[in-house]
Each structure stands twice: as C-alpha cells, then as structure tokens.
Short mmCIF file of N, CA and C in Angstrom, two decimals:
data_model
loop_
_atom_site.label_atom_id
_atom_site.label_comp_id
_atom_site.label_asym_id
_atom_site.label_seq_id
_atom_site.Cartn_x
_atom_site.Cartn_y
_atom_site.Cartn_z
N UNK A 1 -14.78 -7.42 21.12
CA UNK A 1 -14.62 -6.08 20.33
C UNK A 1 -15.79 -6.39 19.15
N UNK A 2 -16.51 -7.34 19.23
CA UNK A 2 -17.61 -7.58 18.20
C UNK A 2 -18.41 -6.47 18.37
N UNK A 3 -18.66 -5.69 19.62
CA UNK A 3 -19.64 -4.56 19.71
C UNK A 3 -19.10 -3.44 19.40
N UNK A 4 -17.90 -3.47 19.34
CA UNK A 4 -17.14 -1.97 18.47
C UNK A 4 -17.37 -2.27 17.05
N UNK A 5 -17.32 -3.64 16.43
CA UNK A 5 -17.10 -3.66 15.20
C UNK A 5 -18.81 -3.52 14.53
N UNK A 6 -19.43 -3.94 15.19
CA UNK A 6 -20.88 -3.47 14.78
C UNK A 6 -21.26 -2.29 14.92
N UNK A 7 -20.74 -1.63 15.64
CA UNK A 7 -20.88 -0.10 15.80
C UNK A 7 -20.40 0.55 14.55
N UNK A 8 -19.19 0.10 14.06
CA UNK A 8 -18.32 0.59 12.70
C UNK A 8 -19.28 0.36 12.05
N UNK A 9 -19.64 -0.76 11.81
CA UNK A 9 -20.59 -1.40 10.55
C UNK A 9 -21.90 -0.31 10.03
N UNK A 10 -22.60 0.05 11.18
CA UNK A 10 -23.43 0.78 11.09
C UNK A 10 -23.30 2.40 10.09
N UNK A 11 -21.80 2.54 10.40
CA UNK A 11 -21.22 3.72 9.50
C UNK A 11 -21.11 3.69 8.08
N UNK A 12 -20.95 2.27 7.77
CA UNK A 12 -20.70 1.87 6.32
C UNK A 12 -21.52 2.81 5.32
N UNK A 13 -20.79 3.22 4.25
CA UNK A 13 -21.70 3.72 3.03
C UNK A 13 -22.47 5.25 3.55
N UNK A 14 -21.84 5.81 4.66
CA UNK A 14 -22.44 7.11 4.94
C UNK A 14 -21.52 8.00 4.30
N UNK A 15 -22.09 9.25 4.41
CA UNK A 15 -21.47 10.56 3.84
C UNK A 15 -20.55 11.30 5.18
N UNK A 16 -19.35 11.63 4.44
CA UNK A 16 -18.64 12.30 5.54
C UNK A 16 -18.92 13.44 5.10
N UNK A 17 -19.33 14.26 6.24
CA UNK A 17 -19.44 15.92 6.05
C UNK A 17 -18.61 16.67 6.47
N UNK A 18 -17.55 16.45 7.44
CA UNK A 18 -16.82 17.19 7.94
C UNK A 18 -15.41 16.05 8.71
N UNK A 19 -14.27 16.26 8.36
CA UNK A 19 -13.16 15.72 8.85
C UNK A 19 -11.85 16.51 9.36
N UNK A 20 -11.57 15.97 10.53
CA UNK A 20 -10.57 16.94 11.12
C UNK A 20 -9.49 15.94 11.56
N UNK A 21 -8.26 16.28 11.11
CA UNK A 21 -6.94 15.50 11.98
C UNK A 21 -6.47 16.59 12.48
N UNK A 22 -6.31 16.39 13.91
CA UNK A 22 -5.57 17.44 14.76
C UNK A 22 -4.17 16.85 15.29
N UNK A 23 -3.24 16.92 14.70
CA UNK A 23 -1.92 16.36 15.19
C UNK A 23 -1.53 16.76 16.36
N UNK A 24 -1.78 18.24 16.87
CA UNK A 24 -1.43 18.71 18.26
C UNK A 24 -2.10 17.79 19.30
N UNK A 25 -3.12 17.45 19.34
CA UNK A 25 -4.19 16.75 20.10
C UNK A 25 -4.46 15.43 19.99
N UNK A 26 -3.88 14.98 19.00
CA UNK A 26 -3.50 13.37 18.69
C UNK A 26 -4.86 13.01 18.49
N UNK A 27 -5.87 13.50 17.52
CA UNK A 27 -7.28 12.89 17.14
C UNK A 27 -7.37 13.19 15.87
N UNK A 28 -8.50 12.21 15.23
CA UNK A 28 -8.92 12.42 14.20
C UNK A 28 -10.67 12.01 14.38
N UNK A 29 -11.45 13.18 13.45
CA UNK A 29 -12.59 13.44 13.68
C UNK A 29 -13.26 13.54 12.63
N UNK A 30 -14.34 12.52 12.52
CA UNK A 30 -15.36 12.76 11.25
C UNK A 30 -16.62 12.61 11.90
N UNK A 31 -17.50 13.48 11.21
CA UNK A 31 -18.75 14.00 11.31
C UNK A 31 -19.35 13.13 10.16
N UNK A 32 -20.52 12.22 10.13
CA UNK A 32 -21.05 11.67 9.26
C UNK A 32 -22.61 11.82 9.31
N UNK A 33 -23.14 11.78 8.16
CA UNK A 33 -24.58 11.76 8.03
C UNK A 33 -24.78 10.25 7.35
N UNK A 34 -25.84 9.78 7.75
CA UNK A 34 -26.15 8.28 7.24
C UNK A 34 -27.63 8.18 6.92
N UNK A 35 -28.08 7.56 5.69
CA UNK A 35 -29.15 7.42 5.42
C UNK A 35 -29.59 6.27 5.28
N UNK A 36 -30.57 5.59 5.82
CA UNK A 36 -30.94 4.23 5.93
C UNK A 36 -32.53 4.26 5.93
N UNK A 37 -32.80 3.71 4.82
CA UNK A 37 -34.32 3.65 4.36
C UNK A 37 -35.06 4.95 4.74
N UNK A 38 -34.26 5.80 3.77
CA UNK A 38 -34.96 7.32 3.83
C UNK A 38 -34.87 8.05 5.16
N UNK A 39 -34.36 7.31 6.44
CA UNK A 39 -34.32 7.90 7.59
C UNK A 39 -32.99 8.64 7.47
N UNK A 40 -32.61 9.69 8.10
CA UNK A 40 -31.52 10.73 8.04
C UNK A 40 -31.07 10.36 9.76
N UNK A 41 -29.74 10.16 9.62
CA UNK A 41 -28.91 10.51 11.24
C UNK A 41 -27.66 10.51 11.19
N UNK A 42 -27.23 11.61 12.02
CA UNK A 42 -25.90 12.03 12.15
C UNK A 42 -24.93 11.57 13.14
N UNK A 43 -23.81 11.30 12.97
CA UNK A 43 -23.21 10.49 13.51
C UNK A 43 -21.38 11.04 13.91
N UNK A 44 -20.94 10.79 14.92
CA UNK A 44 -19.67 11.41 15.09
C UNK A 44 -18.42 10.21 15.76
N UNK A 45 -17.29 10.18 14.71
CA UNK A 45 -16.40 8.89 14.64
C UNK A 45 -15.28 9.62 15.05
N UNK A 46 -14.50 9.42 16.31
CA UNK A 46 -13.40 9.92 16.93
C UNK A 46 -12.08 9.14 17.35
N UNK A 47 -11.11 9.06 16.70
CA UNK A 47 -9.94 7.99 17.00
C UNK A 47 -9.31 8.98 17.96
N UNK A 48 -8.98 8.69 19.14
CA UNK A 48 -8.06 9.47 20.05
C UNK A 48 -6.58 8.53 20.21
N UNK A 49 -5.90 9.43 20.74
CA UNK A 49 -4.54 9.02 21.09
C UNK A 49 -3.98 8.10 19.97
N UNK A 50 -3.92 9.27 18.93
CA UNK A 50 -3.52 8.80 17.20
C UNK A 50 -1.95 8.57 17.52
N UNK A 51 -1.48 7.27 16.93
CA UNK A 51 -0.22 7.21 17.13
C UNK A 51 0.53 7.42 15.70
N UNK A 52 -0.26 7.01 14.60
CA UNK A 52 0.11 7.07 13.32
C UNK A 52 -0.90 6.72 12.51
N UNK A 53 -0.76 7.71 11.45
CA UNK A 53 -1.63 7.95 10.18
C UNK A 53 -1.20 7.39 8.75
N UNK A 54 -1.54 6.64 8.04
CA UNK A 54 -1.07 6.57 6.77
C UNK A 54 -2.29 6.38 5.48
N UNK A 55 -2.17 7.47 4.60
CA UNK A 55 -3.06 7.65 3.67
C UNK A 55 -2.76 7.13 2.30
N UNK A 56 -3.31 6.19 1.66
CA UNK A 56 -3.06 5.78 0.37
C UNK A 56 -4.11 6.16 -0.79
N UNK A 57 -3.76 6.63 -1.89
CA UNK A 57 -4.37 7.25 -2.75
C UNK A 57 -4.08 6.95 -4.05
N UNK A 58 -4.43 5.81 -4.61
CA UNK A 58 -3.86 5.41 -5.91
C UNK A 58 -4.68 5.56 -6.90
N UNK A 59 -5.50 6.61 -6.92
CA UNK A 59 -6.25 7.01 -8.03
C UNK A 59 -5.56 8.33 -8.56
N UNK A 60 -6.09 8.95 -9.74
CA UNK A 60 -5.43 10.05 -10.50
C UNK A 60 -6.24 11.15 -9.47
N UNK A 61 -5.29 12.39 -9.30
CA UNK A 61 -5.96 13.27 -8.57
C UNK A 61 -7.06 14.16 -9.52
N UNK A 62 -8.20 14.76 -9.06
CA UNK A 62 -9.03 15.03 -9.81
C UNK A 62 -9.62 16.57 -9.11
N UNK A 63 -10.29 17.46 -9.82
CA UNK A 63 -10.88 18.74 -9.17
C UNK A 63 -12.22 18.02 -8.69
N UNK A 64 -12.28 18.13 -7.58
CA UNK A 64 -14.14 17.66 -7.09
C UNK A 64 -14.94 18.79 -7.68
N UNK A 65 -16.10 18.31 -8.33
CA UNK A 65 -17.15 18.97 -8.77
C UNK A 65 -18.21 19.44 -7.52
N UNK A 66 -18.93 20.28 -7.59
CA UNK A 66 -19.88 20.94 -6.61
C UNK A 66 -20.60 19.65 -5.83
N UNK A 67 -21.02 18.90 -6.54
CA UNK A 67 -21.77 17.90 -5.90
C UNK A 67 -21.19 16.94 -5.43
N UNK A 68 -20.11 16.55 -5.76
CA UNK A 68 -19.24 15.42 -5.11
C UNK A 68 -19.31 15.41 -3.54
N UNK A 69 -18.93 14.40 -2.83
CA UNK A 69 -19.05 14.10 -1.57
C UNK A 69 -17.93 12.97 -1.09
N UNK A 70 -17.54 12.90 0.25
CA UNK A 70 -16.64 11.56 0.37
C UNK A 70 -17.75 10.61 1.12
N UNK A 71 -17.46 9.41 0.76
CA UNK A 71 -18.22 8.35 1.16
C UNK A 71 -17.35 7.52 1.94
N UNK A 72 -17.82 7.25 3.40
CA UNK A 72 -17.13 6.44 4.25
C UNK A 72 -17.64 4.91 3.91
N UNK A 73 -17.05 4.25 2.78
CA UNK A 73 -17.44 3.25 2.45
C UNK A 73 -17.23 1.91 3.54
N UNK A 74 -16.40 1.98 4.42
CA UNK A 74 -15.90 0.70 5.48
C UNK A 74 -15.21 1.31 6.15
N UNK A 75 -15.16 0.61 7.64
CA UNK A 75 -14.45 0.68 8.58
C UNK A 75 -14.36 -0.36 9.35
N UNK A 76 -13.04 -0.73 9.40
CA UNK A 76 -12.78 -2.03 10.03
C UNK A 76 -11.78 -1.72 11.17
N UNK A 77 -12.09 -2.67 12.41
CA UNK A 77 -11.10 -2.78 13.42
C UNK A 77 -10.35 -4.14 13.36
N UNK A 78 -9.12 -4.07 13.60
CA UNK A 78 -8.21 -4.96 13.48
C UNK A 78 -7.54 -5.53 14.49
N UNK A 79 -7.93 -6.09 15.37
CA UNK A 79 -7.36 -6.48 16.56
C UNK A 79 -5.92 -7.21 16.88
N UNK A 80 -5.86 -7.94 15.84
CA UNK A 80 -4.40 -8.86 15.70
C UNK A 80 -3.53 -7.84 15.01
N UNK A 81 -3.82 -6.78 14.69
CA UNK A 81 -2.63 -5.56 13.76
C UNK A 81 -1.60 -6.26 13.13
N UNK A 82 -2.37 -6.65 11.95
CA UNK A 82 -1.48 -7.25 10.83
C UNK A 82 -0.89 -6.35 9.83
N UNK A 83 -1.28 -5.02 9.93
CA UNK A 83 -0.67 -4.01 9.06
C UNK A 83 0.34 -3.46 9.42
N UNK A 84 1.30 -3.90 9.54
CA UNK A 84 2.60 -3.28 9.68
C UNK A 84 3.35 -2.27 8.89
N UNK A 85 3.24 -1.27 9.21
CA UNK A 85 4.01 0.12 8.34
C UNK A 85 5.41 0.10 8.53
N UNK A 86 6.11 -0.15 7.61
CA UNK A 86 7.81 0.12 8.11
C UNK A 86 8.27 1.02 6.79
N UNK A 87 8.89 2.25 7.55
CA UNK A 87 9.52 3.07 6.53
C UNK A 87 10.56 2.30 6.00
N UNK A 88 10.87 2.56 4.63
CA UNK A 88 12.19 1.85 3.66
C UNK A 88 12.69 3.50 3.38
N UNK A 89 13.82 3.22 3.92
CA UNK A 89 14.55 4.69 3.52
C UNK A 89 16.16 4.08 3.33
N UNK A 90 16.87 5.02 2.21
CA UNK A 90 18.31 4.63 2.22
C UNK A 90 18.90 5.40 3.26
N UNK A 91 18.49 6.28 3.89
CA UNK A 91 18.94 6.87 5.34
C UNK A 91 18.59 6.27 6.30
N UNK A 92 19.38 5.99 7.30
CA UNK A 92 19.22 5.47 8.52
C UNK A 92 18.47 6.04 9.81
N UNK A 93 18.55 7.30 9.38
CA UNK A 93 17.50 8.20 10.19
C UNK A 93 16.15 7.76 10.25
N UNK A 94 15.62 7.64 9.75
CA UNK A 94 14.12 6.93 9.23
C UNK A 94 13.88 5.74 9.50
N UNK A 95 14.77 4.57 9.45
CA UNK A 95 14.78 3.30 9.57
C UNK A 95 14.09 2.77 10.66
N UNK A 96 14.04 3.34 11.58
CA UNK A 96 13.33 3.01 13.09
C UNK A 96 11.82 3.23 12.88
N UNK A 97 11.23 4.11 12.02
CA UNK A 97 9.94 4.21 11.89
C UNK A 97 9.10 3.04 11.65
N UNK A 98 8.30 2.83 12.42
CA UNK A 98 7.39 1.58 12.09
C UNK A 98 5.97 1.90 12.91
N UNK A 99 4.87 1.53 12.52
CA UNK A 99 3.59 1.29 13.16
C UNK A 99 2.84 0.17 12.91
N UNK A 100 2.04 -0.26 13.56
CA UNK A 100 0.92 -1.35 13.54
C UNK A 100 -0.44 -0.85 13.53
N UNK A 101 -0.88 -0.47 12.47
CA UNK A 101 -2.37 0.26 12.10
C UNK A 101 -3.67 -0.99 13.03
N UNK A 102 -4.15 -0.38 13.65
CA UNK A 102 -5.59 -1.34 13.96
C UNK A 102 -6.65 -0.98 13.34
N UNK A 103 -6.82 0.38 12.53
CA UNK A 103 -8.21 0.69 12.13
C UNK A 103 -7.81 0.76 10.40
N UNK A 104 -8.55 0.53 9.65
CA UNK A 104 -8.68 0.45 8.36
C UNK A 104 -9.83 1.32 7.95
N UNK A 105 -9.95 2.21 7.03
CA UNK A 105 -10.94 3.04 6.63
C UNK A 105 -10.70 3.39 5.23
N UNK A 106 -11.84 2.87 4.69
CA UNK A 106 -11.80 3.03 3.05
C UNK A 106 -13.00 4.37 2.51
N UNK A 107 -12.51 4.99 2.03
CA UNK A 107 -13.36 6.33 1.48
C UNK A 107 -13.02 6.33 -0.12
N UNK A 108 -13.83 5.78 -0.70
CA UNK A 108 -14.24 5.93 -2.28
C UNK A 108 -13.03 5.21 -2.88
N UNK A 109 -12.83 4.04 -2.40
CA UNK A 109 -11.49 3.48 -2.79
C UNK A 109 -10.17 3.84 -2.48
N UNK A 110 -10.26 4.75 -1.68
CA UNK A 110 -8.90 5.29 -1.09
C UNK A 110 -8.47 4.48 0.53
N UNK A 111 -7.47 4.31 0.70
CA UNK A 111 -7.30 3.84 2.46
C UNK A 111 -6.73 4.84 3.35
N UNK A 112 -7.06 4.69 4.43
CA UNK A 112 -6.62 5.54 5.54
C UNK A 112 -6.49 4.48 6.59
N UNK A 113 -5.35 4.21 7.28
CA UNK A 113 -4.83 3.41 8.19
C UNK A 113 -4.38 4.04 9.45
N UNK A 114 -5.01 3.70 10.53
CA UNK A 114 -4.85 4.65 11.74
C UNK A 114 -4.23 3.67 13.15
N UNK A 115 -3.40 3.76 13.62
CA UNK A 115 -3.15 3.24 14.80
C UNK A 115 -3.62 4.38 16.11
N UNK A 116 -4.53 3.82 16.82
CA UNK A 116 -5.08 4.52 17.69
C UNK A 116 -5.58 3.89 18.99
N UNK A 117 -5.51 4.38 20.20
CA UNK A 117 -5.62 3.34 21.44
C UNK A 117 -6.89 3.55 21.75
N UNK A 118 -7.85 4.09 21.26
CA UNK A 118 -9.47 4.08 21.29
C UNK A 118 -9.97 5.03 20.40
N UNK A 119 -11.15 4.89 20.15
CA UNK A 119 -12.28 5.15 19.32
C UNK A 119 -13.70 5.63 20.02
N UNK A 120 -14.17 6.38 19.70
CA UNK A 120 -15.45 6.65 20.10
C UNK A 120 -16.63 6.97 19.04
N UNK A 121 -17.27 6.50 19.17
CA UNK A 121 -18.82 6.26 18.00
C UNK A 121 -19.89 6.82 19.02
N UNK A 122 -20.22 8.15 18.48
CA UNK A 122 -21.33 8.91 19.08
C UNK A 122 -21.31 9.05 20.61
N UNK A 123 -19.99 9.41 21.16
CA UNK A 123 -19.57 9.50 22.46
C UNK A 123 -19.45 8.23 23.12
N UNK A 124 -19.52 6.92 22.53
CA UNK A 124 -19.32 5.72 23.65
C UNK A 124 -17.93 5.67 23.03
N UNK A 125 -17.21 5.27 24.18
CA UNK A 125 -15.75 4.98 24.07
C UNK A 125 -15.23 3.43 24.22
N UNK A 126 -14.56 3.07 23.00
CA UNK A 126 -14.06 1.88 23.07
C UNK A 126 -12.39 2.00 23.15
N UNK A 127 -11.84 1.32 24.29
CA UNK A 127 -10.33 1.40 24.45
C UNK A 127 -9.81 -0.01 24.06
N UNK A 128 -9.14 -0.03 23.03
CA UNK A 128 -8.49 -1.02 22.23
C UNK A 128 -6.87 -1.04 22.59
N UNK A 129 -6.06 0.05 22.97
CA UNK A 129 -4.85 -0.08 23.37
C UNK A 129 -3.96 -0.28 22.38
N UNK A 130 -2.52 -0.23 22.46
CA UNK A 130 -1.66 -0.01 21.37
C UNK A 130 -0.78 -1.30 21.35
N UNK A 131 -0.38 -1.83 20.65
CA UNK A 131 0.70 -2.90 20.20
C UNK A 131 2.02 -2.63 21.16
N UNK A 132 2.38 -3.83 21.92
CA UNK A 132 3.54 -3.72 23.00
C UNK A 132 4.63 -3.87 21.86
#
C-alpha cells in the first residue's frame, strides 16, 4: 500500500474545489487543484463503497469570506485501522453502531474519518477492503 500512500501524499496542501458526499451511491468525491512550483494540475479523489463517515470540527463556526477556500491539508491511509469509532448512547438502540475508519483527511485542522473499501486517485483504483 506504499503506492497508495505515495499517491495520496501528492495531494497534500491542495485546494478542494468541489466535494460531493453521495449517500445513496456510497461515495465521497473531491475535485482538487494542486499548485507545485507554479505548475497547476487537477485531480480527483474518490472514496468508493463508503461504510462510514465521521466529521470533527473543533473550531468555532464562522461565515466564510469571499476568498476563503478549503485546503486538503493531508490524507492518510491506515491499513491497521486503529481508529475505531463507537457510538456511546444511553439508548441500547444505537449501542451496536461501530466503525473502523481506514482513511483520515485533514482539512484546515478539521478531521474527516472515512471507512471505504476502495479509493480512486485520478481514475487509478486501489482496493483496500473492509475490516472483518
């Protein structure tokens, strides 16, 4: 999976121009613009067969200004899936909900944890599977 992480690393510090979370079709898509040494390139990052999404924003909400943008600060693939997310609830109805995210995305200090069975980077598919 070194090849996967190498491809993800190339997207670090890029600008997210568009994001789509398609719950019905189980995918998350980012359209990204990268500027390296003055050279502009465009990329797609798509998470397929998304099983879970967890978003953490520990910053105060604010109204975006006209020139604000989203930076894809970092993207990590975690093969060992050490990020178990478990719902803690007084209701037993939700106590069974659990997830093991295998992708961690940082967007300007906010975190997005995703559990997906595959990811596409510019059309190149990487199958990573789910936790058993």
